Coordinates of C-alpha atoms in Angstrom, one line a residue:
X1 CA 200.7 106.4 112.9
X2 CA 197.9 108.6 111.4
X3 CA 197.8 110.8 114.6
X4 CA 201.6 111.2 114.3
X5 CA 201.3 112.4 110.7
X6 CA 198.7 114.8 111.5
X7 CA 200.6 116.2 114.3
X8 CA 203.7 116.5 112.1
X9 CA 202.2 118.3 109.2
X10 CA 199.1 119.9 110.7
X11 CA 200.1 120.7 114.2
X12 CA 199.1 119.7 117.8
X13 CA 197.3 121.6 120.5
X14 CA 200.3 123.6 121.7
X15 CA 201.1 124.6 118.2
X16 CA 197.5 125.8 117.5
X17 CA 197.3 127.5 120.8
X18 CA 200.2 129.7 120.1
X19 CA 199.3 130.1 116.5
X20 CA 195.8 131.3 117.2
X21 CA 197.0 133.6 120.0
X22 CA 199.4 135.4 117.7
X23 CA 197.5 135.1 114.3
X24 CA 194.0 136.0 115.2
X25 CA 194.5 139.5 116.5
X26 CA 197.0 140.3 113.7
X27 CA 194.4 138.9 111.1
X28 CA 191.7 141.1 112.6
X29 CA 194.1 144.0 112.5
X30 CA 194.8 143.6 108.9
X31 CA 191.1 142.9 108.2
X32 CA 190.4 146.3 109.7
X33 CA 193.3 147.9 107.7
X34 CA 191.9 146.4 104.5
X35 CA 188.5 147.7 105.3
X36 CA 190.1 151.2 104.5
X37 CA 190.3 150.1 100.9
X38 CA 187.1 148.2 101.0
X39 CA 185.1 151.2 102.2
X40 CA 186.8 153.6 99.9
X41 CA 186.2 151.4 97.0
X42 CA 182.6 150.6 97.8
X43 CA 181.6 154.1 98.4
X44 CA 183.6 155.4 95.5
X45 CA 182.1 152.8 93.3
X46 CA 178.8 154.6 93.8
X47 CA 180.3 157.5 91.8
X48 CA 180.9 155.4 88.7
X49 CA 183.6 153.6 86.6
X50 CA 185.8 156.7 86.1
X51 CA 186.0 157.6 89.8
X52 CA 186.6 154.0 90.8
X53 CA 189.3 153.5 88.2
X54 CA 191.0 156.9 89.0
X55 CA 191.2 156.2 92.7
X56 CA 192.5 152.7 92.0
X57 CA 195.3 154.1 89.8
X58 CA 196.1 156.8 92.4
X59 CA 196.0 154.2 95.2
X60 CA 198.8 152.2 93.3
X61 CA 201.4 154.8 94.6
X62 CA 200.2 154.3 98.2
X63 CA 200.4 150.5 97.7
X64 CA 204.1 150.8 96.5
X65 CA 204.8 152.9 99.5
X66 CA 203.3 150.1 101.8
X67 CA 205.5 147.5 100.0
X68 CA 208.7 149.6 100.8
X69 CA 207.4 149.9 104.4
X70 CA 206.9 146.2 104.5
X71 CA 210.4 145.6 103.2
X72 CA 212.0 147.5 106.1
X73 CA 209.5 146.1 108.6
X74 CA 209.8 142.6 107.4
X75 CA 213.6 142.8 107.5
X76 CA 213.6 144.4 111.0
X77 CA 211.2 141.7 112.2
X78 CA 214.0 139.1 111.5
X79 CA 216.1 140.8 114.1
X80 CA 213.3 141.6 116.6
X81 CA 211.9 138.0 116.6
X82 CA 215.3 136.3 117.1
X83 CA 216.4 138.9 119.6
X84 CA 213.1 138.4 121.4
X85 CA 214.0 134.6 121.6
X86 CA 217.0 135.5 123.9
X87 CA 215.3 138.6 125.5
X88 CA 217.9 141.1 124.1
X89 CA 215.9 144.3 124.6
X90 CA 218.8 146.6 123.8
X91 CA 219.2 144.9 120.4
X92 CA 215.4 145.3 119.8
X93 CA 215.5 149.0 120.6
X94 CA 218.4 149.5 118.2
X95 CA 216.8 147.9 115.1
X96 CA 213.5 149.5 116.0
X97 CA 215.0 152.9 115.8
X98 CA 216.5 152.1 112.5
X99 CA 213.2 150.9 111.2
X100 CA 211.4 154.0 112.4
X101 CA 213.9 156.4 110.8
X102 CA 213.8 154.5 107.5
X103 CA 210.0 154.3 107.2
X104 CA 209.6 158.0 107.9
X105 CA 212.3 159.0 105.4
X106 CA 210.6 156.8 102.7
X107 CA 207.2 158.4 103.5
X108 CA 208.7 161.9 103.0
X109 CA 210.1 160.9 99.5
X110 CA 206.7 159.4 98.4
X111 CA 204.8 162.3 99.9
X112 CA 206.9 164.9 98.0
X113 CA 206.4 163.2 94.6
X114 CA 202.6 162.6 95.1
X115 CA 202.0 166.1 96.3
X116 CA 204.1 168.0 93.7
X117 CA 203.5 165.6 90.7
X118 CA 200.1 163.9 91.2
X119 CA 199.2 164.1 87.4
X120 CA 202.4 162.4 86.5
X121 CA 201.9 159.5 88.9
X122 CA 198.3 158.9 87.7
X123 CA 199.2 159.3 84.0
X124 CA 201.6 156.4 84.2
X125 CA 198.4 154.2 84.2
X126 CA 196.0 156.0 82.0
X127 CA 196.0 158.9 79.4
X128 CA 192.4 159.7 79.8
X129 CA 192.1 163.4 81.0
X130 CA 189.1 162.9 83.2
X131 CA 190.7 159.8 85.0
X132 CA 193.9 161.8 85.6
X133 CA 192.0 164.7 87.0
X134 CA 190.0 162.6 89.5
X135 CA 193.0 160.5 90.5
X136 CA 195.2 163.5 91.0
X137 CA 192.7 165.3 93.3
X138 CA 192.5 162.2 95.4
X139 CA 196.3 161.7 95.5
X140 CA 197.3 165.2 96.3
X141 CA 195.3 165.0 99.6
X142 CA 195.7 161.3 100.4
X143 CA 199.5 161.6 100.4
X144 CA 199.4 163.3 103.9
X145 CA 198.4 159.9 105.2
X146 CA 201.8 158.5 104.5
X147 CA 203.4 159.7 107.7
X148 CA 200.6 158.1 109.8
X149 CA 201.1 154.9 107.8
X150 CA 204.8 155.0 108.5
X151 CA 204.3 155.2 112.2
X152 CA 201.5 152.5 112.3
X153 CA 203.8 150.1 110.3
X154 CA 206.8 150.6 112.6
X155 CA 204.9 150.5 115.8
X156 CA 202.9 147.4 114.8
X157 CA 205.9 145.5 113.7
X158 CA 207.7 146.0 117.0
X159 CA 204.6 145.0 119.0
X160 CA 203.8 142.0 116.9
X161 CA 207.3 140.6 116.9
X162 CA 207.4 140.9 120.7
X163 CA 204.1 139.1 121.0
X164 CA 202.0 142.1 121.9
X165 CA 199.4 141.8 119.3
X166 CA 196.2 143.3 120.8
X167 CA 197.2 147.0 120.9
X168 CA 197.8 147.2 117.1
X169 CA 194.4 145.5 116.6
X170 CA 192.5 147.9 118.7
X171 CA 194.3 150.9 117.1
X172 CA 193.5 149.6 113.6
X173 CA 189.9 149.1 114.7
X174 CA 189.6 152.8 115.8
X175 CA 191.1 153.9 112.5
X176 CA 188.7 151.7 110.4
X177 CA 185.6 152.8 112.2
X178 CA 186.7 156.6 111.8
X179 CA 187.4 155.9 108.1
X180 CA 184.0 154.4 107.4
X181 CA 182.1 157.2 109.1
X182 CA 184.2 159.9 107.5
X183 CA 183.9 158.4 104.1
X184 CA 180.1 158.2 104.4
X185 CA 180.0 161.9 105.5
X186 CA 182.6 163.4 103.3
X187 CA 181.9 161.5 99.9
X188 CA 178.1 162.0 99.9
X189 CA 177.7 165.1 102.2
X190 CA 176.0 163.2 105.1
X191 CA 176.3 163.6 108.9
X192 CA 176.4 167.4 108.5
X193 CA 179.7 167.2 106.5
X194 CA 180.4 168.8 103.1
X195 CA 179.9 166.7 100.0
X196 CA 183.4 166.3 98.6
X197 CA 183.2 163.3 96.3
X198 CA 186.6 161.6 95.6
X199 CA 188.5 164.3 97.6
X200 CA 186.3 163.5 100.6
X201 CA 187.5 159.9 100.5
X202 CA 191.1 161.3 100.6
X203 CA 190.4 163.5 103.6
X204 CA 188.8 160.5 105.4
X205 CA 192.0 158.5 104.8
X206 CA 194.3 161.1 106.1
X207 CA 192.3 161.7 109.3
X208 CA 191.8 158.0 110.1
X209 CA 195.4 157.1 109.3
X210 CA 196.7 159.5 112.1
X211 CA 194.3 157.9 114.8
X212 CA 195.9 154.5 114.9
X213 CA 199.5 155.5 115.7
X214 CA 198.2 158.2 118.1
X215 CA 196.4 155.5 120.1
X216 CA 199.4 153.2 120.1
X217 CA 201.7 155.9 121.2
X218 CA 199.3 157.1 124.0
X219 CA 198.9 153.6 125.4
X220 CA 202.6 152.7 125.0
X221 CA 203.5 155.8 127.0
X222 CA 201.2 154.7 129.9
X223 CA 202.5 151.2 129.7
X224 CA 206.1 152.2 129.2
X225 CA 206.6 149.6 126.6
X226 CA 209.3 149.3 123.8
X227 CA 207.4 151.7 121.5
X228 CA 208.3 154.6 123.8
X229 CA 212.1 153.8 123.7
X230 CA 214.2 156.9 124.1
X231 CA 216.3 158.3 121.1
X232 CA 219.5 157.4 123.0
X233 CA 218.4 153.9 123.4
X234 CA 217.3 153.6 119.7
X235 CA 220.3 155.2 118.2
X236 CA 223.3 154.1 120.4
X237 CA 224.2 151.5 117.9
X238 CA 226.8 148.9 118.5
X239 CA 229.7 148.6 116.0
X240 CA 228.7 146.6 113.0
X241 CA 225.0 146.7 113.5
X242 CA 224.2 149.1 110.7
X243 CA 225.9 147.1 107.9
X244 CA 224.5 144.0 109.3
X245 CA 221.0 145.5 109.3
X246 CA 221.4 146.6 105.7
X247 CA 222.7 143.1 104.7
X248 CA 219.6 141.6 106.1
X249 CA 217.0 144.3 105.3
X250 CA 218.3 145.3 101.8
X251 CA 217.4 142.1 100.0
X252 CA 213.9 142.3 101.6
X253 CA 213.4 145.9 100.5
X254 CA 214.7 145.1 97.0
X255 CA 212.5 142.0 96.9
X256 CA 209.3 143.8 97.9
X257 CA 210.1 146.8 95.6
X258 CA 210.8 144.4 92.6
X259 CA 207.7 142.5 93.2
X260 CA 205.6 145.7 93.8
X261 CA 207.0 147.3 90.6
X262 CA 206.1 144.1 88.7
X263 CA 202.6 144.2 90.0
X264 CA 202.5 147.9 89.0
X265 CA 203.6 146.8 85.5
X266 CA 200.7 144.2 85.4
X267 CA 198.3 147.1 86.4
X268 CA 199.7 149.4 83.7
X269 CA 199.0 146.7 81.1
X270 CA 195.4 146.2 82.4
X271 CA 194.8 149.9 82.6
X272 CA 196.1 150.4 79.0
X273 CA 193.6 147.7 77.8
X274 CA 190.8 149.9 79.2
X275 CA 189.7 151.8 82.3
X276 CA 186.7 149.5 82.6
X277 CA 189.0 146.6 83.0
X278 CA 191.0 148.5 85.5
X279 CA 187.8 149.2 87.5
X280 CA 187.4 145.4 87.6
X281 CA 191.1 145.1 88.8
X282 CA 190.4 147.6 91.5
X283 CA 187.4 145.5 92.8
X284 CA 189.5 142.4 92.5
X285 CA 192.5 143.9 94.5
X286 CA 190.1 145.0 97.3
X287 CA 188.5 141.5 97.5
X288 CA 192.0 139.9 97.4
X289 CA 193.2 142.2 100.3
X290 CA 190.3 141.1 102.4
X291 CA 191.0 137.4 101.7
X292 CA 194.7 137.9 102.3
X293 CA 194.2 139.2 105.9
X294 CA 193.8 135.5 107.1
X295 CA 197.2 134.6 105.8
X296 CA 199.0 137.8 107.0
X297 CA 198.0 136.7 110.6
X298 CA 199.3 133.2 110.0
X299 CA 202.5 134.5 108.4
X300 CA 203.2 136.8 111.3
X301 CA 202.6 134.0 113.7
X302 CA 205.0 131.9 111.7
X303 CA 207.7 134.6 111.7
X304 CA 207.5 135.0 115.5
X305 CA 207.4 131.3 116.3
X306 CA 210.1 130.2 113.8
X307 CA 212.3 133.2 114.3
X308 CA 212.0 133.1 118.0
X309 CA 213.0 129.4 118.1
X310 CA 216.0 129.9 115.8
X311 CA 217.2 132.9 117.8
X312 CA 217.1 130.8 120.9
X313 CA 218.9 127.9 119.3
X314 CA 215.8 125.5 119.0
X315 CA 216.4 124.5 115.4
X316 CA 214.4 121.4 115.4
X317 CA 211.4 123.1 116.8
X318 CA 211.7 125.9 114.1
X319 CA 211.8 123.4 111.4
X320 CA 208.8 121.5 112.9
X321 CA 206.7 124.6 113.1
X322 CA 207.8 125.8 109.6
X323 CA 206.7 122.5 108.1
X324 CA 203.2 122.8 109.7
X325 CA 202.7 126.3 108.5
X326 CA 203.8 125.2 105.0
X327 CA 201.1 122.7 105.0
X328 CA 198.3 124.5 106.8
X329 CA 198.5 127.8 104.8
X330 CA 197.9 126.3 101.3
X331 CA 194.9 124.1 102.6
X332 CA 193.3 127.1 104.1
X333 CA 193.9 129.0 100.9
X334 CA 192.1 126.4 98.9
X335 CA 189.1 126.8 101.0
X336 CA 189.2 130.6 100.8
X337 CA 189.5 130.4 97.1
X338 CA 186.5 128.1 96.8
X339 CA 184.5 130.6 98.8
X340 CA 185.6 133.4 96.4
X341 CA 184.4 131.5 93.3
X342 CA 181.1 130.5 95.1
X343 CA 180.2 134.0 96.1
X344 CA 181.8 136.0 93.2
X345 CA 178.5 137.6 92.1
X346 CA 177.4 138.9 95.5
X347 CA 181.0 140.2 96.2
X348 CA 181.0 142.2 92.9
X349 CA 177.5 143.5 93.7
X350 CA 178.9 145.2 96.7
X351 CA 180.8 147.7 94.5
X352 CA 177.7 148.7 92.4
X353 CA 175.5 150.2 95.1
X354 CA 174.3 153.0 92.9
X355 CA 174.1 150.9 89.7
X356 CA 176.7 153.1 87.9
X357 CA 179.3 150.4 87.1
X358 CA 179.3 149.3 83.5
X359 CA 178.3 145.7 82.5
X360 CA 181.9 145.2 81.1
X361 CA 183.5 146.1 84.5
X362 CA 181.2 143.9 86.4
X363 CA 181.6 140.9 83.9
X364 CA 185.4 141.3 83.9
X365 CA 185.5 141.4 87.7
X366 CA 183.5 138.2 88.1
X367 CA 185.6 136.4 85.4
X368 CA 189.0 137.2 87.2
X369 CA 187.5 136.1 90.5
X370 CA 186.6 132.8 89.0
X371 CA 190.3 132.4 87.7
X372 CA 191.8 133.7 90.9
X373 CA 189.9 131.4 93.3
X374 CA 191.2 127.9 92.2
X375 CA 194.8 129.2 91.9
X376 CA 194.9 130.8 95.3
X377 CA 196.1 127.7 97.1
X378 CA 199.2 127.6 94.7
X379 CA 199.8 131.3 95.2
X380 CA 200.1 131.1 99.0
X381 CA 202.8 128.5 98.9
X382 CA 205.7 130.9 97.9
X383 CA 204.1 133.6 100.2
X384 CA 204.3 131.5 103.5
X385 CA 207.7 130.1 102.5
X386 CA 209.5 133.3 101.5
X387 CA 207.8 135.8 103.9
X388 CA 207.0 133.6 106.8
X389 CA 209.7 130.9 106.9
X390 CA 212.8 131.9 104.9
X391 CA 212.9 135.5 106.2
X392 CA 212.3 134.5 109.9
X393 CA 215.2 132.1 109.4
X394 CA 217.4 134.8 108.4
X395 CA 217.3 134.0 104.6
X396 CA 216.3 137.3 103.0
X397 CA 218.1 136.8 99.6
X398 CA 216.0 133.8 98.2
X399 CA 212.9 135.8 97.8
X400 CA 214.7 138.5 95.9
X401 CA 216.1 136.1 93.4
X402 CA 212.9 134.2 92.8
X403 CA 210.8 137.4 92.3
X404 CA 213.4 138.6 89.9
X405 CA 213.2 135.4 87.9
X406 CA 209.5 134.6 88.1
X407 CA 208.1 138.1 87.8
X408 CA 210.5 140.1 85.7
X409 CA 212.0 137.1 83.7
X410 CA 208.7 135.1 83.0
X411 CA 205.5 136.6 84.0
X412 CA 205.6 140.3 83.1
X413 CA 207.1 139.8 79.7
X414 CA 204.5 137.1 79.0
X415 CA 201.7 139.5 80.1
X416 CA 203.0 142.3 77.8
X417 CA 203.3 140.0 74.8
X418 CA 199.9 138.4 75.4
X419 CA 198.1 141.8 75.9
X420 CA 199.9 144.0 73.2
X421 CA 201.3 141.7 70.6
X422 CA 199.0 138.7 70.5
X423 CA 195.9 140.7 71.5
X424 CA 194.6 138.0 73.6
X425 CA 191.4 138.6 75.8
X426 CA 191.7 140.3 79.2
X427 CA 190.8 137.1 81.1
X428 CA 193.6 135.1 79.4
X429 CA 196.1 137.9 80.1
X430 CA 195.1 137.8 83.8
X431 CA 195.3 134.0 84.0
X432 CA 199.0 134.2 82.5
X433 CA 199.9 136.8 85.2
X434 CA 199.0 134.4 88.0
X435 CA 200.2 131.1 86.5
X436 CA 203.5 132.1 85.0
X437 CA 204.6 133.8 88.2
X438 CA 203.5 131.1 90.5
X439 CA 204.3 127.6 88.9
X440 CA 208.1 127.9 88.7
X441 CA 208.2 129.8 92.0
X442 CA 206.3 127.0 93.9
X443 CA 208.9 124.3 92.8
X444 CA 211.9 126.4 93.7
X445 CA 210.7 127.4 97.2
X446 CA 209.8 123.8 98.1
X447 CA 213.4 122.7 97.1
X448 CA 214.9 125.6 99.2
X449 CA 212.7 124.6 102.2
X450 CA 213.8 121.0 102.1
X451 CA 217.4 122.0 101.9
X452 CA 217.3 123.8 105.2
X453 CA 219.7 126.5 103.7
X454 CA 217.1 129.1 104.8
X455 CA 218.2 128.6 108.5
X456 CA 220.6 131.6 109.0
X457 CA 220.6 132.8 112.6
X458 CA 221.5 136.4 113.5
X459 CA 222.0 135.6 117.3
X460 CA 225.1 133.9 118.7
X461 CA 222.9 131.3 120.4
X462 CA 221.3 130.5 117.1
X463 CA 224.6 130.3 115.3
X464 CA 226.0 127.9 117.8
X465 CA 223.0 125.6 117.7
X466 CA 223.1 125.6 113.8
X467 CA 226.8 124.7 113.9
X468 CA 226.2 121.9 116.3
X469 CA 223.4 120.6 114.2
X470 CA 225.5 120.7 111.1
X471 CA 228.3 118.9 112.9
X472 CA 226.0 116.3 114.2

């Protein structure tokens, strides 16, 4: 009986074999991608609070861009994973072409705004002239990386969803190593390179961002895999696909954009409290990104396994795997959260190599890690449910509704009231941000999961199996 319960909720050997095969390379890839931000933040931290805060604020524009990318890529992955379940390569090539075209178009829009109006973007977060000048200098150069990021996101999504996870990992590794070396050389004038400070970090980001898609494209050309599909194959769209694509991807894009704008709203509040506090938030976000890499890998494995099963009409198997991910992810998050609390002081010290960070920034960063750690298990429940389970099942609307309610209806107004009207301490405002967003969302996603209404196949095979299950 005990063994049956463990298998039902925590998985068996075949489940873990497939999960590790899919999740580990993706987690490593995202760990390498997150190292872009970590290396930038650690090295820029040596320039002091103003530089760290300025780059963090400028980086919010790039972060918003990645969320829009994720919306298109996550929505497209619904199609690719379910098409992969029935080996429909033509369908995969069609939605891949749509994803590639949309991510490049979005990159162009974000680039134009960042390049021509960098002061305006940074001034959203802070009115300090020195901070705006530093952040604008960084952003005006870093925005050239957006096209490389667009290609990397599209290529990686296609390869991951078709269970080719190693190539994106190696490509990200190349980019991360190049970024670290170029940061060291261009920020501080080492390795025979000019000393450029904050702008050097931006140049390093641009160069390294192009290496990853270049490697993927080169290897894909040699392997003749789906990345190198012809334009005719990608854009010979069957009737009805484009509106169907927008019906599925549209809610995901709005969901990620709404959540991202809500997070930007939080950050504006924190930045307005004081740039020292925003320096603390920049350190926190960097640590959070590193911790999150483990869950990105598990979430992608969940998307592939659950989506592939639903597309192939194996509904019971999809539900069983989804249940296991819903249990495993929060348990792992509790462990990661405990490690963050235990090692909060050493983690913060990484960003103060030159001893130029203020006591207030260090203290605030440590405090919010102590708040964040115990809450992390709770926060990962909506993530795996919405992004990993519901979306792979074809339900892309639920996440949009929940983020609109929990972020815009509850958490963000509460943060604004607590910070500007009640004048509560920074740490209390930060705790309100986490708890007021997550508590209601957890209850609602669990109810949705148990209802099975998230199972919404996009393939004919999946629809037939779903109808048979409902009739039975």
